Tab-separated table of C-alpha atoms in Angstrom:
chain	number	residue	atom	x	y	z
A	1140	MET	CA	-95.587	9.274	-22.757
A	1141	GLU	CA	-93.940	6.468	-21.076
A	1142	ARG	CA	-96.188	3.301	-20.275
A	1143	GLN	CA	-95.330	2.460	-16.965
A	1144	VAL	CA	-95.526	-1.457	-16.003
A	1145	THR	CA	-98.288	-2.314	-14.691
A	1146	ALA	CA	-98.995	-4.617	-11.490
A	1147	SER	CA	-102.750	-5.453	-12.451
A	1148	SER	CA	-103.796	-9.047	-12.846
A	1149	ALA	CA	-105.995	-8.275	-15.933
A	1150	GLN	CA	-104.540	-9.021	-18.960
A	1151	ALA	CA	-102.272	-6.244	-20.608
A	1152	SER	CA	-104.496	-6.007	-24.020
A	1153	LEU	CA	-107.294	-5.244	-22.041
A	1154	VAL	CA	-105.529	-2.465	-19.599
A	1155	ASP	CA	-104.518	-0.855	-23.119
A	1156	GLU	CA	-108.107	-0.980	-24.583
A	1157	VAL	CA	-109.634	0.390	-21.587
A	1158	ALA	CA	-106.831	3.045	-21.188
A	1159	GLN	CA	-107.692	3.876	-25.179
A	1160	LEU	CA	-111.562	4.082	-24.484
A	1161	TRP	CA	-111.172	6.386	-21.457
A	1162	ALA	CA	-109.021	8.677	-23.771
A	1163	GLU	CA	-111.905	8.834	-25.999
A	1164	PHE	CA	-113.557	11.033	-23.286
A	1165	PHE	CA	-110.392	12.689	-22.351
A	1166	THR	CA	-110.060	14.398	-25.360
A	1167	GLY	CA	-106.702	15.429	-26.254
A	1168	ARG	CA	-104.940	13.380	-23.472
A	1169	GLU	CA	-103.245	10.710	-23.760
A	1170	VAL	CA	-104.023	7.830	-20.953
A	1171	GLY	CA	-101.489	5.600	-19.374
A	1172	PRO	CA	-102.287	2.462	-17.337
A	1173	GLU	CA	-102.045	3.665	-14.347
A	1174	ASP	CA	-103.175	7.471	-14.516
A	1175	ASP	CA	-105.648	8.428	-12.213
A	1176	PHE	CA	-109.178	9.521	-13.339
A	1177	PHE	CA	-109.706	11.925	-11.141
A	1178	ALA	CA	-106.168	13.460	-11.794
A	1179	LEU	CA	-107.189	13.440	-15.890
A	1180	GLY	CA	-110.111	15.582	-14.949
A	1181	GLY	CA	-112.937	13.220	-14.689
A	1182	ASN	CA	-116.346	13.645	-12.958
A	1183	SER	CA	-120.010	11.733	-13.031
A	1184	MET	CA	-120.320	13.316	-16.424
A	1185	THR	CA	-116.999	11.444	-17.680
A	1186	GLY	CA	-117.938	8.345	-15.689
A	1187	ILE	CA	-121.727	7.833	-16.472
A	1188	LYS	CA	-120.247	7.620	-20.431
A	1189	ILE	CA	-117.554	5.259	-19.784
A	1190	ILE	CA	-119.484	2.679	-17.837
A	1191	ASP	CA	-121.928	3.196	-20.293
A	1192	ARG	CA	-119.616	2.314	-22.973
A	1193	VAL	CA	-118.077	-0.586	-20.844
A	1194	ALA	CA	-121.294	-2.241	-21.005
A	1195	GLU	CA	-122.089	-1.724	-24.752
A	1196	ASP	CA	-118.167	-3.189	-25.598
A	1197	TYR	CA	-117.647	-5.843	-22.927
A	1198	GLY	CA	-121.353	-6.394	-21.692
A	1199	VAL	CA	-119.854	-5.868	-18.119
A	1200	GLN	CA	-122.161	-3.276	-15.896
A	1201	LEU	CA	-119.955	-1.877	-13.578
A	1202	SER	CA	-121.063	-1.290	-10.051
A	1203	VAL	CA	-120.697	3.094	-9.909
A	1204	ARG	CA	-118.811	2.729	-6.513
A	1205	ASP	CA	-116.395	0.216	-7.697
A	1206	PHE	CA	-115.465	2.235	-10.698
A	1207	TYR	CA	-114.612	5.278	-8.750
A	1208	LEU	CA	-112.657	3.924	-6.327
A	1209	ALA	CA	-111.162	1.635	-8.928
A	1210	GLN	CA	-109.324	4.965	-10.836
A	1211	THR	CA	-107.136	3.487	-13.221
A	1212	PRO	CA	-107.121	1.671	-16.366
A	1213	SER	CA	-105.480	-0.742	-14.674
A	1214	ARG	CA	-107.602	-1.809	-12.083
A	1215	VAL	CA	-111.084	-1.150	-14.377
A	1216	ALA	CA	-109.715	-3.730	-16.641
A	1217	GLU	CA	-109.374	-6.445	-13.489
A	1218	LEU	CA	-113.026	-5.431	-12.809
A	1219	ILE	CA	-114.230	-6.302	-16.329
A	1220	GLU	CA	-112.722	-9.629	-16.097
A	1221	GLN	CA	-114.247	-10.706	-13.005
A	1222	GLY	CA	-117.701	-8.999	-14.520
A	1223	ARG	CA	-116.822	-11.124	-17.540
A	1224	SER	CA	-116.337	-14.364	-15.203
A	1225	ALA	CA	-119.006	-14.003	-13.291
A	1226	THR	CA	-121.418	-14.672	-16.241
B	890	MET	CA	-122.645	25.047	12.047
B	891	ARG	CA	-123.108	26.623	15.207
B	892	LEU	CA	-126.474	29.228	14.939
B	893	THR	CA	-125.609	31.184	17.777
B	894	PRO	CA	-122.390	33.140	17.648
B	895	GLY	CA	-119.995	32.539	20.356
B	896	PRO	CA	-118.130	36.024	21.671
B	897	ALA	CA	-116.129	37.929	19.295
B	898	GLY	CA	-112.750	37.108	18.973
B	899	ASP	CA	-109.383	38.466	16.585
B	900	VAL	CA	-110.180	37.363	12.973
B	901	ASP	CA	-107.636	37.569	10.229
B	902	LEU	CA	-109.125	38.324	7.504
B	903	ASP	CA	-105.978	37.963	5.244
B	904	THR	CA	-105.623	34.569	6.378
B	905	VAL	CA	-109.080	33.250	7.110
B	906	ASN	CA	-110.129	30.137	4.954
B	907	LEU	CA	-113.918	30.207	4.197
B	908	PHE	CA	-113.514	26.517	2.875
B	909	ASP	CA	-112.065	25.214	5.680
B	910	LEU	CA	-114.435	22.059	6.694
B	911	ASP	CA	-113.409	22.464	10.401
B	912	LEU	CA	-114.780	25.472	10.766
B	913	TYR	CA	-118.181	24.474	10.391
B	914	THR	CA	-117.906	21.493	11.645
B	915	SER	CA	-116.417	22.740	15.207
B	916	GLY	CA	-115.670	27.033	14.860
B	917	ASP	CA	-117.799	30.022	14.834
B	918	PRO	CA	-118.029	30.948	10.923
B	919	HIS	CA	-120.624	33.965	11.855
B	920	ARG	CA	-118.465	35.878	13.775
B	921	ILE	CA	-116.271	36.091	10.754
B	922	TRP	CA	-118.920	36.973	8.080
B	923	ASP	CA	-119.869	39.713	11.073
B	924	VAL	CA	-116.431	41.004	10.624
B	925	MET	CA	-116.227	40.426	6.756
B	926	ARG	CA	-119.666	42.726	6.232
B	927	ASP	CA	-117.849	45.356	8.551
B	928	LYS	CA	-114.540	45.592	7.063
B	929	ALA	CA	-114.522	43.430	3.915
B	930	PRO	CA	-117.734	43.516	2.244
B	931	VAL	CA	-115.537	42.205	-1.112
B	932	HIS	CA	-113.267	39.554	0.246
B	933	HIS	CA	-110.833	38.076	-1.836
B	934	GLN	CA	-109.129	34.572	-0.849
B	935	VAL	CA	-106.797	32.466	-2.567
B	936	LEU	CA	-107.317	28.888	-1.801
B	937	PRO	CA	-103.989	26.670	-1.219
B	938	ASP	CA	-104.072	25.166	-4.896
B	939	GLY	CA	-104.133	28.284	-6.323
B	940	ARG	CA	-107.931	29.003	-7.215
B	941	GLU	CA	-109.478	31.910	-6.129
B	942	PHE	CA	-112.646	33.368	-5.246
B	943	TRP	CA	-114.344	36.740	-3.632
B	944	SER	CA	-117.465	36.657	-1.251
B	945	VAL	CA	-119.761	38.722	-0.800
B	946	THR	CA	-121.322	38.885	2.703
B	947	ARG	CA	-123.695	41.843	3.149
B	948	TYR	CA	-127.336	41.595	1.894
B	949	GLU	CA	-127.554	43.954	-0.118
B	950	ASP	CA	-124.719	42.771	-2.311
B	951	VAL	CA	-126.028	38.816	-1.784
B	952	CYS	CA	-129.060	40.181	-3.362
B	953	ARG	CA	-127.193	41.955	-6.333
B	954	VAL	CA	-125.459	38.958	-7.321
B	955	LEU	CA	-127.543	36.239	-6.668
B	956	GLY	CA	-130.298	38.250	-8.610
B	957	ASP	CA	-128.634	39.871	-11.848
B	958	HIS	CA	-127.566	37.184	-14.271
B	959	ARG	CA	-126.345	39.590	-16.942
B	960	GLU	CA	-123.532	40.825	-14.439
B	961	PHE	CA	-123.249	37.271	-12.645
B	962	THR	CA	-123.768	34.491	-14.599
B	963	SER	CA	-124.851	30.582	-13.308
B	964	GLU	CA	-123.497	28.781	-16.474
B	965	ARG	CA	-120.378	28.308	-15.011
B	966	GLY	CA	-121.282	26.472	-12.040
B	967	THR	CA	-123.123	27.873	-8.742
B	968	VAL	CA	-122.072	25.006	-6.143
B	969	PRO	CA	-118.459	25.528	-5.004
B	970	THR	CA	-117.439	22.426	-6.287
B	971	HIS	CA	-117.775	23.797	-9.681
B	972	LEU	CA	-114.858	26.284	-8.545
B	973	GLY	CA	-112.116	25.626	-11.290
B	974	THR	CA	-113.587	23.634	-13.760
B	975	ASP	CA	-116.912	25.120	-15.219
B	976	ASP	CA	-119.789	23.334	-15.013
B	977	GLU	CA	-120.387	20.523	-17.705
B	978	ALA	CA	-124.029	20.732	-17.250
B	979	ALA	CA	-124.035	24.369	-18.255
B	980	GLY	CA	-127.289	25.032	-20.027
B	981	VAL	CA	-128.174	21.640	-19.681
B	982	LEU	CA	-128.805	21.554	-15.884
B	983	MET	CA	-131.701	24.604	-14.885
B	984	THR	CA	-129.237	25.839	-12.243
B	985	SER	CA	-126.531	26.362	-14.114
B	986	THR	CA	-128.764	28.244	-16.429
B	987	ASP	CA	-129.660	31.749	-17.538
B	988	PRO	CA	-132.395	33.541	-18.483
B	989	PRO	CA	-134.349	33.380	-21.138
B	990	ARG	CA	-134.081	29.595	-21.592
B	991	HIS	CA	-133.756	29.322	-17.831
B	992	THR	CA	-137.504	31.103	-17.546
B	993	GLU	CA	-138.647	28.934	-20.378
B	994	VAL	CA	-137.875	25.919	-18.718
B	995	ARG	CA	-138.442	26.800	-14.974
B	996	ARG	CA	-141.989	27.968	-16.017
B	997	PRO	CA	-143.968	24.713	-15.990
B	998	LEU	CA	-142.274	23.197	-13.249
B	999	GLY	CA	-142.737	26.145	-11.257
B	1000	SER	CA	-146.532	26.354	-11.702
B	1001	LYS	CA	-147.059	22.901	-10.244
B	1002	LEU	CA	-145.032	23.834	-7.010
B	1003	THR	CA	-146.846	27.243	-6.454
B	1004	ALA	CA	-148.523	28.061	-2.632
B	1005	ARG	CA	-151.943	27.204	-4.656
B	1006	ALA	CA	-150.709	24.087	-5.748
B	1007	VAL	CA	-149.269	22.388	-2.772
B	1008	ARG	CA	-152.353	22.957	-0.631
B	1009	SER	CA	-153.721	20.116	-2.048
B	1010	TRP	CA	-151.161	18.406	-0.016
B	1011	GLU	CA	-151.262	19.434	3.117
B	1012	ASP	CA	-153.486	16.738	4.724
B	1013	SER	CA	-150.842	13.922	3.584
B	1014	ILE	CA	-148.389	16.029	4.815
B	1015	ARG	CA	-149.573	16.389	8.391
B	1016	ALA	CA	-150.303	12.369	7.910
B	1017	THR	CA	-146.495	12.251	7.427
B	1018	ILE	CA	-145.540	14.506	10.063
B	1019	VAL	CA	-147.876	12.853	12.413
B	1020	ARG	CA	-145.887	9.821	11.679
B	1021	PHE	CA	-142.543	10.720	12.090
B	1022	LEU	CA	-142.946	12.733	15.510
B	1023	GLU	CA	-144.909	9.773	16.778
B	1024	PRO	CA	-141.829	7.832	17.911
B	1025	ALA	CA	-140.428	11.136	20.379
B	1026	LEU	CA	-143.908	10.399	22.100
B	1027	ASP	CA	-142.653	8.090	24.678
B	1028	GLY	CA	-140.265	10.317	26.404
B	1029	GLU	CA	-137.306	8.274	25.394
B	1030	PRO	CA	-133.802	10.215	23.524
B	1031	TYR	CA	-135.019	11.198	20.297
B	1032	ASP	CA	-131.997	12.162	17.647
B	1033	LEU	CA	-134.100	14.809	15.744
B	1034	ALA	CA	-131.096	15.564	13.337
B	1035	GLU	CA	-130.745	12.136	12.434
B	1036	ARG	CA	-134.012	11.490	11.542
B	1037	ALA	CA	-134.931	14.441	10.197
B	1038	LEU	CA	-132.542	14.270	7.276
B	1039	LEU	CA	-135.456	11.410	5.950
B	1040	LEU	CA	-138.370	13.627	6.601
B	1041	PRO	CA	-138.046	15.657	3.171
B	1042	ALA	CA	-137.948	12.329	1.146
B	1043	MET	CA	-141.088	10.866	3.079
B	1044	VAL	CA	-142.767	14.338	2.403
B	1045	THR	CA	-141.936	15.001	-1.170
B	1046	GLY	CA	-141.359	10.880	-1.892
B	1047	PRO	CA	-144.784	10.780	-3.119
B	1048	LEU	CA	-144.743	13.973	-4.960
B	1049	LEU	CA	-141.880	13.606	-6.556
B	1050	GLY	CA	-142.970	9.643	-7.811
B	1051	ILE	CA	-139.952	8.356	-5.483
B	1052	PRO	CA	-141.379	4.765	-4.192
B	1053	ALA	CA	-140.671	4.482	-0.523
B	1054	LYS	CA	-137.975	1.650	-0.711
B	1055	ASP	CA	-135.836	4.042	-2.397
B	1056	TRP	CA	-136.021	7.123	-0.175
B	1057	GLU	CA	-133.374	6.143	2.107
B	1058	GLU	CA	-130.580	5.730	-0.559
B	1059	LEU	CA	-131.775	8.959	-1.839
B	1060	VAL	CA	-131.378	10.454	1.274
B	1061	GLN	CA	-127.828	8.874	1.245
B	1062	LEU	CA	-126.970	10.502	-1.965
B	1063	THR	CA	-127.938	13.456	-1.996
B	1064	ALA	CA	-125.892	14.040	1.815
B	1065	MET	CA	-122.957	12.447	-0.318
B	1066	VAL	CA	-123.447	15.364	-2.663
B	1067	THR	CA	-123.272	18.214	0.118
B	1068	ALA	CA	-120.938	17.080	2.743
B	1069	PRO	CA	-118.125	14.838	0.863
B	1070	THR	CA	-116.211	14.097	3.701
B	1071	ASP	CA	-118.253	14.368	6.544
B	1072	ARG	CA	-117.694	10.762	8.376
B	1073	HIS	CA	-121.281	9.916	7.453
B	1074	PHE	CA	-121.370	10.208	3.967
B	1075	LEU	CA	-117.641	9.653	2.784
B	1076	VAL	CA	-117.019	6.994	0.288
B	1077	GLY	CA	-112.999	6.329	-0.020
B	1078	HIS	CA	-112.391	9.748	-0.864
B	1079	GLU	CA	-114.173	13.264	-1.275
B	1080	ALA	CA	-113.469	12.979	-5.489
B	1081	ALA	CA	-114.914	9.232	-5.288
B	1082	THR	CA	-118.008	10.646	-3.078
B	1083	LEU	CA	-118.894	13.539	-5.168
B	1084	ALA	CA	-118.902	11.135	-8.569
B	1085	ILE	CA	-120.698	8.202	-7.087
B	1086	SER	CA	-123.331	10.067	-5.506
B	1087	HIS	CA	-124.365	12.440	-8.890
B	1088	HIS	CA	-123.915	9.568	-11.092
B	1089	GLU	CA	-126.113	7.405	-8.839
B	1090	LEU	CA	-128.815	10.010	-8.721
B	1091	VAL	CA	-128.552	11.039	-12.205
B	1092	ASN	CA	-129.283	7.343	-12.931
B	1093	TYR	CA	-131.920	7.152	-10.877
B	1094	VAL	CA	-133.810	9.326	-12.759
B	1095	ARG	CA	-133.225	8.480	-16.082
B	1096	ASP	CA	-134.183	5.088	-15.418
B	1097	TRP	CA	-137.215	6.242	-13.538
B	1098	ALA	CA	-137.813	8.089	-16.929
B	1099	ARG	CA	-136.880	5.299	-18.979
B	1100	SER	CA	-139.101	2.636	-17.102
B	1101	ARG	CA	-142.035	4.876	-17.373
B	1102	ARG	CA	-141.757	5.892	-21.093
B	1103	ALA	CA	-141.634	1.498	-21.273
B	1104	THR	CA	-144.991	1.529	-19.497
B	1105	GLY	CA	-146.699	4.353	-20.744
B	1106	GLY	CA	-147.550	4.920	-17.073
B	1107	GLU	CA	-148.996	8.706	-16.188
B	1108	ASP	CA	-149.268	10.217	-13.070
B	1109	ASP	CA	-149.516	13.910	-11.298
B	1110	SER	CA	-145.819	13.568	-10.048
B	1111	LEU	CA	-142.978	16.234	-10.411
B	1112	LEU	CA	-140.870	13.678	-12.154
B	1113	HIS	CA	-143.240	12.682	-14.533
B	1114	HIS	CA	-144.187	16.371	-15.112
B	1115	LEU	CA	-140.777	16.857	-16.113
B	1116	MET	CA	-141.152	14.257	-19.163
B	1117	SER	CA	-144.411	16.563	-20.102
B	1118	VAL	CA	-143.102	19.999	-20.348
B	1119	ARG	CA	-142.464	21.812	-23.681
B	1120	PRO	CA	-140.200	24.753	-22.936
B	1121	GLY	CA	-140.258	26.483	-26.098
B	1122	GLY	CA	-142.218	24.087	-27.892
B	1123	GLU	CA	-140.028	21.096	-27.211
B	1124	PRO	CA	-139.982	18.238	-24.525
B	1125	LEU	CA	-136.749	18.710	-22.452
B	1126	THR	CA	-134.013	16.268	-23.473
B	1127	ASP	CA	-133.371	13.005	-21.787
B	1128	GLU	CA	-130.043	14.458	-20.364
B	1129	GLU	CA	-132.307	17.528	-19.408
B	1130	ILE	CA	-134.662	15.560	-17.576
B	1131	ALA	CA	-132.177	13.452	-15.770
B	1132	LEU	CA	-130.025	16.579	-14.282
B	1133	ASP	CA	-133.224	18.379	-13.511
B	1134	GLY	CA	-134.736	15.473	-11.655
B	1135	TYR	CA	-131.381	15.000	-10.122
B	1136	SER	CA	-131.704	18.852	-8.827
B	1137	ILE	CA	-135.177	18.894	-7.549
B	1138	LEU	CA	-134.342	15.552	-5.806
B	1139	LEU	CA	-131.088	17.424	-4.262
B	1140	GLY	CA	-133.208	20.775	-2.853
B	1141	ALA	CA	-136.144	18.647	-1.599
B	1142	ASN	CA	-133.331	16.190	0.416
B	1143	VAL	CA	-130.587	18.558	1.699
B	1144	THR	CA	-132.095	21.238	3.190
B	1145	THR	CA	-134.976	21.494	4.775
B	1146	PRO	CA	-134.181	18.492	7.624
B	1147	HIS	CA	-131.538	21.461	9.207
B	1148	THR	CA	-134.075	24.068	9.386
B	1149	VAL	CA	-136.002	22.020	11.396
B	1150	SER	CA	-133.339	20.688	13.348
B	1151	GLY	CA	-131.605	24.183	13.528
B	1152	THR	CA	-135.351	25.399	14.329
B	1153	VAL	CA	-136.248	23.375	17.316
B	1154	GLN	CA	-132.751	23.603	18.697
B	1155	ALA	CA	-133.219	27.159	18.903
B	1156	LEU	CA	-136.780	27.044	20.570
B	1157	ILE	CA	-135.441	24.704	22.949
B	1158	GLU	CA	-132.740	27.466	24.095
B	1159	ARG	CA	-135.359	29.722	24.404
B	1160	PRO	CA	-138.250	28.344	26.181
B	1161	GLU	CA	-140.288	31.418	26.271
B	1162	GLN	CA	-140.547	31.510	22.738
B	1163	PHE	CA	-141.103	28.078	22.818
B	1164	GLU	CA	-144.212	28.701	24.815
B	1165	LYS	CA	-145.633	31.754	23.333
B	1166	ALA	CA	-146.149	29.694	19.929
B	1167	GLN	CA	-147.592	27.104	21.707
B	1168	ALA	CA	-149.943	29.332	23.131
B	1169	ASP	CA	-150.602	31.265	20.166
B	1170	HIS	CA	-150.651	29.193	16.654
B	1171	SER	CA	-150.787	32.493	14.668
B	1172	LEU	CA	-147.875	33.067	15.322
B	1173	ILE	CA	-146.198	30.197	13.540
B	1174	PRO	CA	-145.944	31.222	10.009
B	1175	ASN	CA	-143.038	34.023	11.614
B	1176	LEU	CA	-141.325	31.163	13.361
B	1177	VAL	CA	-140.921	28.987	10.189
B	1178	GLU	CA	-139.678	32.449	8.374
B	1179	GLU	CA	-137.465	33.211	11.793
B	1180	GLY	CA	-136.062	29.855	11.435
B	1181	LEU	CA	-135.388	29.816	8.113
B	1182	ARG	CA	-133.753	33.092	8.607
B	1183	TRP	CA	-131.787	31.960	11.460
B	1184	THR	CA	-130.799	28.548	9.949
B	1185	SER	CA	-130.227	29.500	6.180
B	1186	ALA	CA	-129.175	25.592	5.491
B	1187	ALA	CA	-128.428	26.619	1.900
B	1188	CYS	CA	-125.301	28.648	2.951
B	1189	ASN	CA	-123.936	30.365	-0.099
B	1190	PHE	CA	-124.281	29.804	-3.979
B	1191	MET	CA	-121.906	30.922	-6.586
B	1192	ARG	CA	-121.839	33.089	-9.922
B	1193	TYR	CA	-119.227	34.247	-12.100
B	1194	ALA	CA	-119.023	37.800	-12.801
B	1195	VAL	CA	-119.147	38.122	-16.606
B	1196	ASP	CA	-117.716	42.116	-17.087
B	1197	ASP	CA	-115.950	43.561	-14.492
B	1198	VAL	CA	-118.219	44.860	-11.396
B	1199	GLU	CA	-117.701	47.292	-8.994
B	1200	LEU	CA	-119.242	46.683	-5.387
B	1201	ASP	CA	-119.471	48.794	-2.189
B	1202	GLY	CA	-116.419	46.723	-1.335
B	1203	GLY	CA	-114.421	46.641	-4.161
B	1204	VAL	CA	-113.918	45.326	-8.014
B	1205	ILE	CA	-114.558	41.829	-8.830
B	1206	PRO	CA	-112.332	41.163	-12.029
B	1207	ALA	CA	-114.584	39.701	-14.971
B	1208	ARG	CA	-114.649	36.196	-14.889
B	1209	GLY	CA	-113.934	35.755	-11.730
B	1210	ALA	CA	-115.890	33.744	-8.969
B	1211	VAL	CA	-118.431	35.394	-6.514
B	1212	VAL	CA	-119.795	33.410	-3.329
B	1213	ALA	CA	-122.815	34.502	-1.959
B	1214	TRP	CA	-122.808	34.054	1.680
B	1215	ILE	CA	-126.611	33.504	2.108
B	1216	GLY	CA	-126.362	32.748	6.208
B	1217	SER	CA	-124.325	36.223	6.508
B	1218	ALA	CA	-126.955	37.958	4.402
B	1219	ASN	CA	-129.291	36.841	6.911
B	1220	ARG	CA	-127.427	38.444	9.696
B	1221	ASP	CA	-126.806	41.737	8.276
B	1222	ALA	CA	-127.416	44.257	10.822
B	1223	ALA	CA	-128.449	46.861	8.008
B	1224	GLN	CA	-131.610	44.733	7.203
B	1225	PHE	CA	-132.361	42.883	10.916
B	1226	ALA	CA	-131.864	44.807	14.207
B	1227	ASP	CA	-130.111	42.673	16.283
B	1228	PRO	CA	-129.398	39.589	14.196
B	1229	HIS	CA	-127.794	37.428	16.379
B	1230	THR	CA	-131.483	37.349	18.220
B	1231	PHE	CA	-133.644	34.747	17.592
B	1232	ASP	CA	-137.233	36.104	17.612
B	1233	ILE	CA	-140.424	34.678	16.438
B	1234	THR	CA	-142.084	37.944	16.503
B	1235	ARG	CA	-139.110	39.492	14.593
B	1236	PRO	CA	-141.603	42.221	12.076
B	1237	ASN	CA	-139.439	41.934	9.336
B	1238	ALA	CA	-138.493	37.907	9.016
B	1239	LYS	CA	-140.157	37.469	5.596
B	1240	ARG	CA	-137.222	39.361	3.716
B	1241	GLN	CA	-134.984	36.650	4.849
B	1242	VAL	CA	-132.852	34.929	2.106
B	1243	ALA	CA	-132.787	31.309	2.876
B	1244	PHE	CA	-134.307	30.727	-0.312
B	1245	GLY	CA	-132.061	32.558	-2.441
B	1246	TYR	CA	-132.923	35.822	-4.505
B	1247	GLY	CA	-133.857	36.445	-8.014
B	1248	PRO	CA	-134.763	33.713	-11.208
B	1249	HIS	CA	-133.219	31.273	-9.413
B	1250	PHE	CA	-135.706	31.327	-5.981
B	1251	CYS	CA	-135.739	28.144	-4.316
B	1252	ILE	CA	-139.062	26.278	-6.526
B	1253	GLY	CA	-139.415	24.594	-3.700
B	1254	ALA	CA	-140.507	27.243	-1.464
B	1255	PRO	CA	-143.753	26.743	-0.936
B	1256	LEU	CA	-143.755	23.371	-0.035
B	1257	ALA	CA	-140.922	23.722	1.629
B	1258	ARG	CA	-143.046	26.602	4.131
B	1259	MET	CA	-145.882	24.287	4.219
B	1260	THR	CA	-144.419	21.344	5.352
B	1261	LEU	CA	-142.300	23.433	8.048
B	1262	ARG	CA	-145.684	25.480	9.418
B	1263	ILE	CA	-147.209	21.920	9.482
B	1264	PHE	CA	-143.859	20.616	11.682
B	1265	PHE	CA	-144.412	22.956	13.793
B	1266	GLU	CA	-148.166	23.062	14.436
B	1267	GLU	CA	-147.909	19.340	15.293
B	1268	LEU	CA	-144.686	19.597	17.202
B	1269	LEU	CA	-146.198	22.631	19.317
B	1270	GLN	CA	-149.459	20.390	19.923
B	1271	ARG	CA	-148.115	17.504	20.864
B	1272	PHE	CA	-144.831	18.179	23.208
B	1273	GLY	CA	-145.322	19.854	26.427
B	1274	SER	CA	-141.581	20.494	26.630
B	1275	LEU	CA	-138.065	20.014	24.819
B	1276	GLU	CA	-134.866	19.492	25.823
B	1277	LEU	CA	-131.466	18.620	24.972
B	1278	ALA	CA	-129.992	15.048	25.692
B	1279	GLY	CA	-127.005	15.122	24.029
B	1280	ASP	CA	-124.302	17.397	21.935
B	1281	PRO	CA	-125.175	18.444	18.885
B	1282	GLU	CA	-122.944	17.116	15.923
B	1283	HIS	CA	-122.365	19.556	12.763
B	1284	LEU	CA	-122.589	18.825	9.446
B	1285	ARG	CA	-119.265	18.871	7.301
B	1286	SER	CA	-120.017	21.491	4.850
B	1287	TYR	CA	-119.312	25.073	3.923
B	1288	PHE	CA	-122.185	24.516	1.332
B	1289	ILE	CA	-124.940	23.521	3.555
B	1290	ALA	CA	-125.210	24.356	7.371
B	1291	GLY	CA	-126.545	21.557	9.212
B	1292	MET	CA	-126.334	18.706	12.007
B	1293	THR	CA	-125.784	15.319	11.793
B	1294	HIS	CA	-126.873	14.755	14.986
B	1295	LEU	CA	-129.398	16.723	17.604
B	1296	PRO	CA	-130.421	14.228	20.865
B	1297	ILE	CA	-133.385	15.579	22.495
B	1298	VAL	CA	-136.337	14.284	24.850
B	1299	ALA	CA	-139.837	15.104	24.294
B	1300	GLN	CA	-142.368	15.407	26.924
B	1301	GLU	CA	-146.074	14.494	25.753
B	1302	ARG	CA	-148.395	17.732	26.424
B	1303	ARG	CA	-150.946	16.947	28.734
B	1304	THR	CA	-153.428	19.870	29.250
B	1305	PRO	CA	-155.352	20.701	25.498
């Protein structure tokens, strides 16, 4: 699948990491930086797991509401960076 | 949803969309169900996105679909939002589990909610309801539907083990689950609203259980009971505790308010029945049953056919989704004479199926019945008259039939 150029303000490497993390929970799918969480088949069960993993891997507790409104790996990466810089 | 149907009109069963939300906010679903019971008791619909389902609308068929778990399984999902993707919580969430596992999990929880068990809460529930009705006594406009959204939380909060500070948020979350595009509850878009609310509710119970375990606290609350039951000899997993707690919170919060407001609306429209009940409180239990029948707040539940199954109106193919329209069953003339007449003296009102039917019959039914009885005892005793003070606004949902606004004005009762 072609990688799209992301307009994210987050570091490209973080965006890629987030996309790969998501892919673990969407078994059998490749996840790109602008892919929509819900279009991939995501729901609260997936969201709970992803938010837990982000807390483990990055030490950032994403707000539930912000996560589901962010919807793409590149915007979630922005949230993680905001969370890191806030501490 | 509109509860007193309007005049019968033309209904094209080939093009009707039972999941059209506008139908429930401003249309007349009962007139459509009337035609379906008569002409298409098994009705097949294909949604614009290609998902399909079969609807049953007759009392007998609704009972069969909800009651027979061998023919109609709950394990692929039981609420319309599951249509299209099988419920991932199958076998873990009690409502998405079939017997025998379902029976094992339900039994210890159900024993805490029997009519006998809930009797000890009568006085505290009465005190809560008196507090709830107090603001209406000053004769100013009082939005019953809006306020009633919080009533179940006020009643069940202490029983479930939920602190008062959390009630409003939990009520908002449970409403988001059932009406994600209603203007009061939408956050961003529908899928986000559903995900946020499910997630926050499950998190809430999960965190609650964790902190209980850490402090070793014990009490008589239902959520605590979830942690200590041993169905089949094993404790519930954390996931089961979280999901069942979520399910109980949902069931507790999202239905009773609409039975309260819809039944009060029916009484306001029929003052002779209001007066009859006021003069004779022994009529109240049947008033409650007729109110449940009339309002059918849980409007439908879904099952999936296991094999091909033949009903009176047609065959449902194996693995087909079947929506059992409880709101329609409760207006089936084969069961209830003059079904669209609200009558608190209706002799067979108790046959209503607003609590469902079969193994998944509402676990909170005795508590709901008691709460409603007490509510109407206090209402009829305190208020001389009730009047509508504005138009109702209907909840934007095909799953829960209800109102978000019902402005009324109450006059305090003068004579004893």
